[in-house]
PDB file of C-alpha atoms in Angstrom:
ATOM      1  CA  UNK A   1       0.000   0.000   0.000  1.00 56.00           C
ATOM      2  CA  UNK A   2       1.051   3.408  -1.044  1.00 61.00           C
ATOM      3  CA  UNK A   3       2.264   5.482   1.933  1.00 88.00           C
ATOM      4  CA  UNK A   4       1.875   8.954   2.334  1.00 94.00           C
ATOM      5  CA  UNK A   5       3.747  12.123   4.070  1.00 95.00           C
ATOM      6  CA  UNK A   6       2.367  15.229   5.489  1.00 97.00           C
ATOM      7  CA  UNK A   7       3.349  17.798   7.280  1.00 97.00           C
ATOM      8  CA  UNK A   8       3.218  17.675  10.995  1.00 96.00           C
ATOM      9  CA  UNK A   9       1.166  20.745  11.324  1.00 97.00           C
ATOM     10  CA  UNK A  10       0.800  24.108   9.723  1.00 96.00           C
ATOM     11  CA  UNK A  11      -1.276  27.665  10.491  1.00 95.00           C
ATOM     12  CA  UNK A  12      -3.564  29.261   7.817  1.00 95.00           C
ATOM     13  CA  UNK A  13      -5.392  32.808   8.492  1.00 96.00           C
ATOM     14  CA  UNK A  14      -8.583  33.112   8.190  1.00 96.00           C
ATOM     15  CA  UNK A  15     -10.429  33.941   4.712  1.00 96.00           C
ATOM     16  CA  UNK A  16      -7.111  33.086   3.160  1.00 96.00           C
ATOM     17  CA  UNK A  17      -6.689  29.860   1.236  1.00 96.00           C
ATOM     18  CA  UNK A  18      -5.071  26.868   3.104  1.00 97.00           C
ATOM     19  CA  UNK A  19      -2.223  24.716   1.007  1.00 97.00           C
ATOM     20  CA  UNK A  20      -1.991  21.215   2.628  1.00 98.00           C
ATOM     21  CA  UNK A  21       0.526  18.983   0.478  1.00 98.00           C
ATOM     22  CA  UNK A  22       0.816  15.275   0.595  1.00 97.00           C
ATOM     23  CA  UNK A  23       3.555  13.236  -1.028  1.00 97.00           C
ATOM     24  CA  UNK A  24       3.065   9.957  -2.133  1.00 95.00           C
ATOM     25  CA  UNK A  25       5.742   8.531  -4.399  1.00 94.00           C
ATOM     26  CA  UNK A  26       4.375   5.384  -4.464  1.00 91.00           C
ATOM     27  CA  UNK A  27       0.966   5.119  -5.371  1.00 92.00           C
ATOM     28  CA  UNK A  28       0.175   2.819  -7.701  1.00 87.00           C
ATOM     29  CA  UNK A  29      -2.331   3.297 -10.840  1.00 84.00           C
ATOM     30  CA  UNK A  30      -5.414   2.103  -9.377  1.00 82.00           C
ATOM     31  CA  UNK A  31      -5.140   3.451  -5.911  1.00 86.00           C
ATOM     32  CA  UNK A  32      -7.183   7.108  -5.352  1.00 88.00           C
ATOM     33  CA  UNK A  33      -5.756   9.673  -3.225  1.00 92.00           C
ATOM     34  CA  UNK A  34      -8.544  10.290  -0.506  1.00 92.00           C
ATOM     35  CA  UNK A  35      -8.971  13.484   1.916  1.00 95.00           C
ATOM     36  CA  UNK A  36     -10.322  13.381   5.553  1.00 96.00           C
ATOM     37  CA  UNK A  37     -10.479  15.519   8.387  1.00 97.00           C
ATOM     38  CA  UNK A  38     -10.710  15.295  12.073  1.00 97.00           C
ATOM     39  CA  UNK A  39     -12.333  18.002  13.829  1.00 95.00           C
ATOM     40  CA  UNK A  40     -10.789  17.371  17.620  1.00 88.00           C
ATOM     41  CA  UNK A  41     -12.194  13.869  18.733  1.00 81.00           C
ATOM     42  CA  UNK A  42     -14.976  13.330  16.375  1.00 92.00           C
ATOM     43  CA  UNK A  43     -15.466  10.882  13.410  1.00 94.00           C
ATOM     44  CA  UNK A  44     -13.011  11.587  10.638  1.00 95.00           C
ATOM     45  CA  UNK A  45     -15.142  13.502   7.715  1.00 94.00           C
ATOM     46  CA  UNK A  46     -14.826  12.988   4.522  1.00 92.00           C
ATOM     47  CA  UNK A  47     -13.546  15.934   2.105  1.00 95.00           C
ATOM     48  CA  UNK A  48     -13.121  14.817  -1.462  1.00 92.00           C
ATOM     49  CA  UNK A  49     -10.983  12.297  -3.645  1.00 90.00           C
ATOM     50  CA  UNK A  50      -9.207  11.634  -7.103  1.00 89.00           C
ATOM     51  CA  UNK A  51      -7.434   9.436  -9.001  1.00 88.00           C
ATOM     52  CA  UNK A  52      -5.891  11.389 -11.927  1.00 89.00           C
ATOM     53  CA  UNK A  53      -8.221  14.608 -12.296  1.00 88.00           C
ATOM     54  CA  UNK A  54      -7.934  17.418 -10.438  1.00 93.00           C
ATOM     55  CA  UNK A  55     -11.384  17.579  -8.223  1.00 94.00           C
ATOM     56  CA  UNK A  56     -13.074  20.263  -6.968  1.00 96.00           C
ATOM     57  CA  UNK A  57     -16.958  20.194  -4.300  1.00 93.00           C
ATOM     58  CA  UNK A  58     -18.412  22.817  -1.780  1.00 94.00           C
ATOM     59  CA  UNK A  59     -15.545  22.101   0.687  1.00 94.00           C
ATOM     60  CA  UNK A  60     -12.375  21.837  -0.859  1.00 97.00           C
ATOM     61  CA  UNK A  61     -10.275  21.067  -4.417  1.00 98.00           C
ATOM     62  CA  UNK A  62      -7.585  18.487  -5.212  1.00 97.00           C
ATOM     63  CA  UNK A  63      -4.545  19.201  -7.335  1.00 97.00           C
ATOM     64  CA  UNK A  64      -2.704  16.273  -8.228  1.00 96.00           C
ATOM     65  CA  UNK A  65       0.384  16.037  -9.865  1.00 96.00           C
ATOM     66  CA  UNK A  66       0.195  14.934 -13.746  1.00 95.00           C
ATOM     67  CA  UNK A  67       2.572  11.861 -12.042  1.00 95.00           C
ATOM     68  CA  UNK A  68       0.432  11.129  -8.965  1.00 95.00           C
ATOM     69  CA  UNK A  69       3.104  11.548  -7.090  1.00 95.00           C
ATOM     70  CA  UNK A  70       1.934  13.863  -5.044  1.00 96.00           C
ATOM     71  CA  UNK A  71      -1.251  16.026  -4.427  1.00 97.00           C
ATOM     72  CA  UNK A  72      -2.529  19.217  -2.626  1.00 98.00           C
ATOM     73  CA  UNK A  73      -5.740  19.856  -0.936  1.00 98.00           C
ATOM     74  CA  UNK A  74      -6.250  23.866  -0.956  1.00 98.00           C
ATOM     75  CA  UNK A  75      -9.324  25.105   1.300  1.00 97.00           C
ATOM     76  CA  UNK A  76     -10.102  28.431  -0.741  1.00 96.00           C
ATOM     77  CA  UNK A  77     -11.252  30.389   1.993  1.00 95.00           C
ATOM     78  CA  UNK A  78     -10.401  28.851   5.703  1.00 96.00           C
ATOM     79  CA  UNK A  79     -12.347  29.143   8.382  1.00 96.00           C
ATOM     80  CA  UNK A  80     -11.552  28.772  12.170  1.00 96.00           C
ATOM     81  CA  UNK A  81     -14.246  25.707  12.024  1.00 95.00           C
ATOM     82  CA  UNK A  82     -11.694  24.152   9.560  1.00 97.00           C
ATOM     83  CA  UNK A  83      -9.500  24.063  12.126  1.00 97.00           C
ATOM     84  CA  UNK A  84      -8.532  19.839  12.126  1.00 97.00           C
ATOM     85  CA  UNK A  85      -6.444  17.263  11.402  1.00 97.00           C
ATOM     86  CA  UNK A  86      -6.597  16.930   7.879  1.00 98.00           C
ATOM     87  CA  UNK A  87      -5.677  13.529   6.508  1.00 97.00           C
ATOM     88  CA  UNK A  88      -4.335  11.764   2.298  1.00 96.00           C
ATOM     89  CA  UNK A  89      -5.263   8.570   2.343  1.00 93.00           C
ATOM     90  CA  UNK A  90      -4.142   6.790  -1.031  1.00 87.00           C
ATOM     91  CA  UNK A  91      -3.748   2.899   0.414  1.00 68.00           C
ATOM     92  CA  UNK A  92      -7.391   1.548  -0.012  1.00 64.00           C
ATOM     93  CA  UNK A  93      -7.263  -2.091  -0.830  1.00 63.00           C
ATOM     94  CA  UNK A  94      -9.892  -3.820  -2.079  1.00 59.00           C
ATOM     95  CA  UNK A  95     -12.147  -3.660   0.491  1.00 62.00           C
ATOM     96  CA  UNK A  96     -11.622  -0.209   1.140  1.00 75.00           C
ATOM     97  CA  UNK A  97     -10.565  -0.148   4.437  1.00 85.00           C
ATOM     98  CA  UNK A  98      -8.869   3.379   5.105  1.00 89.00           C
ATOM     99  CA  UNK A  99      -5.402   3.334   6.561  1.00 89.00           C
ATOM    100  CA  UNK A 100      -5.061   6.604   8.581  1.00 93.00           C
ATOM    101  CA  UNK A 101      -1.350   7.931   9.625  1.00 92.00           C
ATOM    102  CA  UNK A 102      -0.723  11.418  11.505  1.00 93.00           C
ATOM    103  CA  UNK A 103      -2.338  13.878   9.219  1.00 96.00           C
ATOM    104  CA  UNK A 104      -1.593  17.571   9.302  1.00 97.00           C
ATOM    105  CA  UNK A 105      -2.841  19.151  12.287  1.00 97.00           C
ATOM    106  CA  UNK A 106      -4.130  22.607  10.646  1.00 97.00           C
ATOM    107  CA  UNK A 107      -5.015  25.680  12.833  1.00 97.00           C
ATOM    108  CA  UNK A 108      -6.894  28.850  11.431  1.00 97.00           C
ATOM    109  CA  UNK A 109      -6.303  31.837  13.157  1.00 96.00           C
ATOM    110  CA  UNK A 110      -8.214  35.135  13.171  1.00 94.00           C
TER     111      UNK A 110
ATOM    112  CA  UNK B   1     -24.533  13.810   3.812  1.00 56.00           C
ATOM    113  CA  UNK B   2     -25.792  10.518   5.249  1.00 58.00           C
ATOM    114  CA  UNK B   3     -26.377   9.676   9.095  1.00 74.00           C
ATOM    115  CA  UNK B   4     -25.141   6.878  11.112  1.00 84.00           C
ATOM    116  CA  UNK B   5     -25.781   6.969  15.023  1.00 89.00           C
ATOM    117  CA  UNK B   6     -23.716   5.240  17.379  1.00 93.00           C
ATOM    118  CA  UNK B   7     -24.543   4.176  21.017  1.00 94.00           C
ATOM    119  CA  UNK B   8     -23.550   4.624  23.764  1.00 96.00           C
ATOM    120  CA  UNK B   9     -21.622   8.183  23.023  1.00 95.00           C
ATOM    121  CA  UNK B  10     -20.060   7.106  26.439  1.00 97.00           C
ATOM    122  CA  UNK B  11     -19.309   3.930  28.467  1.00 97.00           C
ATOM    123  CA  UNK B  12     -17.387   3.501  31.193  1.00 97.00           C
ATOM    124  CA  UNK B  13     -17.224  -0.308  32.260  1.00 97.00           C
ATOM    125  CA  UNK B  14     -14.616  -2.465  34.617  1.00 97.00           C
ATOM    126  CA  UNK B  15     -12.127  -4.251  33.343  1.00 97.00           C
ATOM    127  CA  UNK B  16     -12.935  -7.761  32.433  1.00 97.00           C
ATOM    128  CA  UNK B  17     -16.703  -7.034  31.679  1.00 97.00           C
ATOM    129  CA  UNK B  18     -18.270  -7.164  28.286  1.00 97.00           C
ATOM    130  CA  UNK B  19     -19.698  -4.230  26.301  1.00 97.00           C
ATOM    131  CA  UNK B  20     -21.460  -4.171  23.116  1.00 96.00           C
ATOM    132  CA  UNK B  21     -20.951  -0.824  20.939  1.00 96.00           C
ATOM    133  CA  UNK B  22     -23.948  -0.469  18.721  1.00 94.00           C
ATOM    134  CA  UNK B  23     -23.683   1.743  15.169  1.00 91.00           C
ATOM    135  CA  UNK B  24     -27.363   2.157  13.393  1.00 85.00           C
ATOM    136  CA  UNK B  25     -26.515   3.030   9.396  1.00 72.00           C
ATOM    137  CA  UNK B  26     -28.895   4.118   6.287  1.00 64.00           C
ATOM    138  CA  UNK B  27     -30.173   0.328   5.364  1.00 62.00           C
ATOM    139  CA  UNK B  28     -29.084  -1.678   2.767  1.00 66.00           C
ATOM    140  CA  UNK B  29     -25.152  -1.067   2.804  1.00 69.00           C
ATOM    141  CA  UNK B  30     -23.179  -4.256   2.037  1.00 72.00           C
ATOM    142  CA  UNK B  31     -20.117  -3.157   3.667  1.00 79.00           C
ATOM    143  CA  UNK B  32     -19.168  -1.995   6.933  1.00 85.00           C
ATOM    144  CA  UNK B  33     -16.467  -0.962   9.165  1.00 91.00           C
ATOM    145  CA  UNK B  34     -15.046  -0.583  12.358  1.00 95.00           C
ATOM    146  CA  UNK B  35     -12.632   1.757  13.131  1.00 97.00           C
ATOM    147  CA  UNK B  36     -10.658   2.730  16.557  1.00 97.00           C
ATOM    148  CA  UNK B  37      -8.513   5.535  17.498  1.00 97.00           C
ATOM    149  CA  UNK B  38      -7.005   5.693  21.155  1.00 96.00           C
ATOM    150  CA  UNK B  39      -6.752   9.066  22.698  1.00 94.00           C
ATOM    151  CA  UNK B  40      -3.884  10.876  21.413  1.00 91.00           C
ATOM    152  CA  UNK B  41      -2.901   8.502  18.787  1.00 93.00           C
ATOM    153  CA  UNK B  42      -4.035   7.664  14.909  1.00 93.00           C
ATOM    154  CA  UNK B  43      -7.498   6.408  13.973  1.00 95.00           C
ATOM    155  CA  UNK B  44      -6.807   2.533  13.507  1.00 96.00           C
ATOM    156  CA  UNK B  45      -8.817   0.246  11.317  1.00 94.00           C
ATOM    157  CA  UNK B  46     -10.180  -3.367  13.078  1.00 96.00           C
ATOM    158  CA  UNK B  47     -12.430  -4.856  10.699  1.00 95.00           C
ATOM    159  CA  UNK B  48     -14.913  -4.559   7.585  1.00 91.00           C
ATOM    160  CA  UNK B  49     -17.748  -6.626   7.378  1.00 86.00           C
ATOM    161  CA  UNK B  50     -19.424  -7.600   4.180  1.00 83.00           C
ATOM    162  CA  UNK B  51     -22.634  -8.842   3.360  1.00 77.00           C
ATOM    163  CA  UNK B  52     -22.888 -10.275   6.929  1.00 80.00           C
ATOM    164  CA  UNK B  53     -19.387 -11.894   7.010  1.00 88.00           C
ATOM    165  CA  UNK B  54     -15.950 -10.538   8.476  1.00 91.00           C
ATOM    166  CA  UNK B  55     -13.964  -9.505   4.603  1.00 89.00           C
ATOM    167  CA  UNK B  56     -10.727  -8.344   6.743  1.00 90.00           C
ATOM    168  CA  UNK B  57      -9.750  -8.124  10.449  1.00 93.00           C
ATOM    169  CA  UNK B  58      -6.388  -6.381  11.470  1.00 94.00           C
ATOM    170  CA  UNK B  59      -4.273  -7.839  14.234  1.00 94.00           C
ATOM    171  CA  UNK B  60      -6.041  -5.728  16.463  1.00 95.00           C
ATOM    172  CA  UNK B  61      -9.239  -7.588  16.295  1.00 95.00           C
ATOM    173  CA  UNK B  62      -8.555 -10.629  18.459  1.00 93.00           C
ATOM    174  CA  UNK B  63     -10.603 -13.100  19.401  1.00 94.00           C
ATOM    175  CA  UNK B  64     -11.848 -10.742  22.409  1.00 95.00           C
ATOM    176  CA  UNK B  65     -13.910  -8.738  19.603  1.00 96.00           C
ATOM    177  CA  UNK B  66     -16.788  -9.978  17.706  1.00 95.00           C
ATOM    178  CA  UNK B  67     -19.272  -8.334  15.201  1.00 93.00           C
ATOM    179  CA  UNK B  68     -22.525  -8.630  14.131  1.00 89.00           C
ATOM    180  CA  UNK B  69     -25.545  -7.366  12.497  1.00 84.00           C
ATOM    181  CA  UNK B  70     -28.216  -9.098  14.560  1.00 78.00           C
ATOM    182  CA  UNK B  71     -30.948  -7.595  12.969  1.00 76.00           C
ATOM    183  CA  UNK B  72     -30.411  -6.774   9.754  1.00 71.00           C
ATOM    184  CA  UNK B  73     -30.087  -2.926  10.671  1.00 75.00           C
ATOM    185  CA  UNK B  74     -27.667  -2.463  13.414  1.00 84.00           C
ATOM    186  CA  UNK B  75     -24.061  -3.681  13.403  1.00 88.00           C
ATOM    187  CA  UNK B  76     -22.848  -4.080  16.664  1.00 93.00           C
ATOM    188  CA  UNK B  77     -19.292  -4.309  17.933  1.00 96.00           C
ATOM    189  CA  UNK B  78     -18.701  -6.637  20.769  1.00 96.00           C
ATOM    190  CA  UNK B  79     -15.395  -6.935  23.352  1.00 97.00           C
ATOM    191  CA  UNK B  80     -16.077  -9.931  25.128  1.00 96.00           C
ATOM    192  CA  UNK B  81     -13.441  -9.012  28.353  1.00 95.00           C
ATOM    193  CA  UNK B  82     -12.570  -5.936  28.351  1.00 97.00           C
ATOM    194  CA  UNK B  83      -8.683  -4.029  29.216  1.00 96.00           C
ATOM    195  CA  UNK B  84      -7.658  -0.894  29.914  1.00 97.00           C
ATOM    196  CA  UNK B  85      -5.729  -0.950  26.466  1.00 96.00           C
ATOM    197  CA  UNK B  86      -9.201  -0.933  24.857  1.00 97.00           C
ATOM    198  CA  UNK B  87     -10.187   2.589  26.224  1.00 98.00           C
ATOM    199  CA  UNK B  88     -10.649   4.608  23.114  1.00 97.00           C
ATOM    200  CA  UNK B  89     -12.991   6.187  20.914  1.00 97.00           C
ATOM    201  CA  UNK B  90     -14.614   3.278  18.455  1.00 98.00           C
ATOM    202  CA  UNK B  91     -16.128   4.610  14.954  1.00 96.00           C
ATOM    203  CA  UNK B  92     -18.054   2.655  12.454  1.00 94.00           C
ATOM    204  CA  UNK B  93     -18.106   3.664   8.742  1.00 91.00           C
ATOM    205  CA  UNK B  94     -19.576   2.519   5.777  1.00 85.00           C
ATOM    206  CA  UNK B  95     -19.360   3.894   1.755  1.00 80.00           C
ATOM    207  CA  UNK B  96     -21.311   6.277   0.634  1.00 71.00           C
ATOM    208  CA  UNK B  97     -23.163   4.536  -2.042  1.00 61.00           C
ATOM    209  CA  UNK B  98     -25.649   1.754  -0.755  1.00 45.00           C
ATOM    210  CA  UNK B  99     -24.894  -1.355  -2.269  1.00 43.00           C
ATOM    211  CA  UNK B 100     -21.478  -0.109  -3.932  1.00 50.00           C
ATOM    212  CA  UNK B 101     -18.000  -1.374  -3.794  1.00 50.00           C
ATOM    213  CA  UNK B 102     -15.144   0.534  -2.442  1.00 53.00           C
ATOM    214  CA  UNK B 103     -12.253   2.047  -4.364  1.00 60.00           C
ATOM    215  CA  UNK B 104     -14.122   5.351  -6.056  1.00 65.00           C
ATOM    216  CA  UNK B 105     -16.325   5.674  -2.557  1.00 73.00           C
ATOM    217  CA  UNK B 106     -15.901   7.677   0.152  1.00 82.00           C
ATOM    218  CA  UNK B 107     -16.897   6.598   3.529  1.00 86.00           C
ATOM    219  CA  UNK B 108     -19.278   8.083   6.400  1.00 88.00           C
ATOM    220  CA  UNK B 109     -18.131   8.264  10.067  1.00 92.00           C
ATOM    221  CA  UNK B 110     -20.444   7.807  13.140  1.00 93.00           C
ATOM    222  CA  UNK B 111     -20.024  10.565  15.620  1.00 94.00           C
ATOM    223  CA  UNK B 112     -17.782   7.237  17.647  1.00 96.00           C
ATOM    224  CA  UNK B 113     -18.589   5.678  20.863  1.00 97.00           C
ATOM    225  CA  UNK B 114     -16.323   6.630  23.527  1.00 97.00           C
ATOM    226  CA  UNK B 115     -15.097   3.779  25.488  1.00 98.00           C
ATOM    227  CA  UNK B 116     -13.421   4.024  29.399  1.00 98.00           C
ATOM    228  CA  UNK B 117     -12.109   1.001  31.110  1.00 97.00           C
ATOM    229  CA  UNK B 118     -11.311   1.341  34.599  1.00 97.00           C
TER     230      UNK B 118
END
């Protein structure tokens, strides 16, 4: 399974956009690059996803790389309620379990 | 977005004792999951369940945990003997599209069951 490295943490002012990059050298062709967050200790929440597109929804878009090795979720306009752990998740097997690792702890400020 | 309630939000048992963490989804979802994340640490996967049979356990899921779906509706995770090493917040999940495989699905989290052995 395709790992993945984030940042440990990063600070984004609010109304600005937020940058969160995730590497993943190692993805393989059929694997998608997934986005969750964690907003302090409640059920991760689902963002968006891609495999080779960049994709864009009401929360948040997905750049990735033409060589999927590596992807960036931008928040267009952050709010202090976007304040989370933010999480790329490109190892989903088969059965689509979702293998989490540290995420990005992002923190809006005013 | 779709709802999924989980019960209790909070239980506090004894060590040794048995507790059954109950997750109520949309109907009609093939898979499942369960999902655990121990205060202060990464949200850890423990098993999926598909069409009323465990698809994939990780080592976590020992023969102290069981899962079911005893009524066609709930799934229900079960820790037959609790230890303090099991305190932690327990999610269950399941995709997005009823019926639908994974791979090009996201998944839904329940708001987690927060589990305290003593």
């Amino acid at each position: 399974d395709a790992k993945t490295t984030q940042p440990t943490s990063m600070d984004c002012a609010e109304g600005r956009a937020a940058n969160l990059p995730c590497n993943h050298s190692t993805i393989s062709g059929n694997e998608y690059v997934y986005w969750y967050r964690q907003i302090h200790s409640q059920g991760p929440q689902y963002i968006i996803h891609g495999l080779k597109n960049n994709e864009t929804n009401e929360m948040a878009s997905l750049i990735i790389t033409e060589d999927r090795k590596s992807s960036t979720l931008i928040l267009p306009h952050a709010t202090l309620r976007d304040t989370a752990v933010y999480y790329c998740i490109v190892n989903m097997d088969s059965w689509g379990k979702l293998q989490f690792g540290a995420g990005t702890q992002v923190v809006v400020t005013p | 977005e779709p709802e999924v309630t989980q019960t209790p939000s909070h239980q506090v048992t004894q060590m040794g004792q048995e507790v059954i963490l109950r997750c109520v989804p949309i109907s009609n979802h093939l898979y499942f999951y369960w999902y655990r994340q121990i205060l202060g640490q990464k949200v850890e996967f423990l098993v999926s369940f598909y069409n009323n049979e465990i698809s994939e356990k990780s080592e976590i899921f020992d023969d102290q945990f069981s899962v079911e779906r005893p009524d066609g509706s709930n799934f229900t995770l079960k820790i037959r003997s609790t230890k303090l090493e099991d305190s932690a917040m327990y999610f269950c999940a399941y995709p997005g599209l009823a019926g639908a495989g994974p791979g090009d699905n996201e998944q839904f989290f329940g708001p987690g069951t927060r589990l305290t052995v003593l």
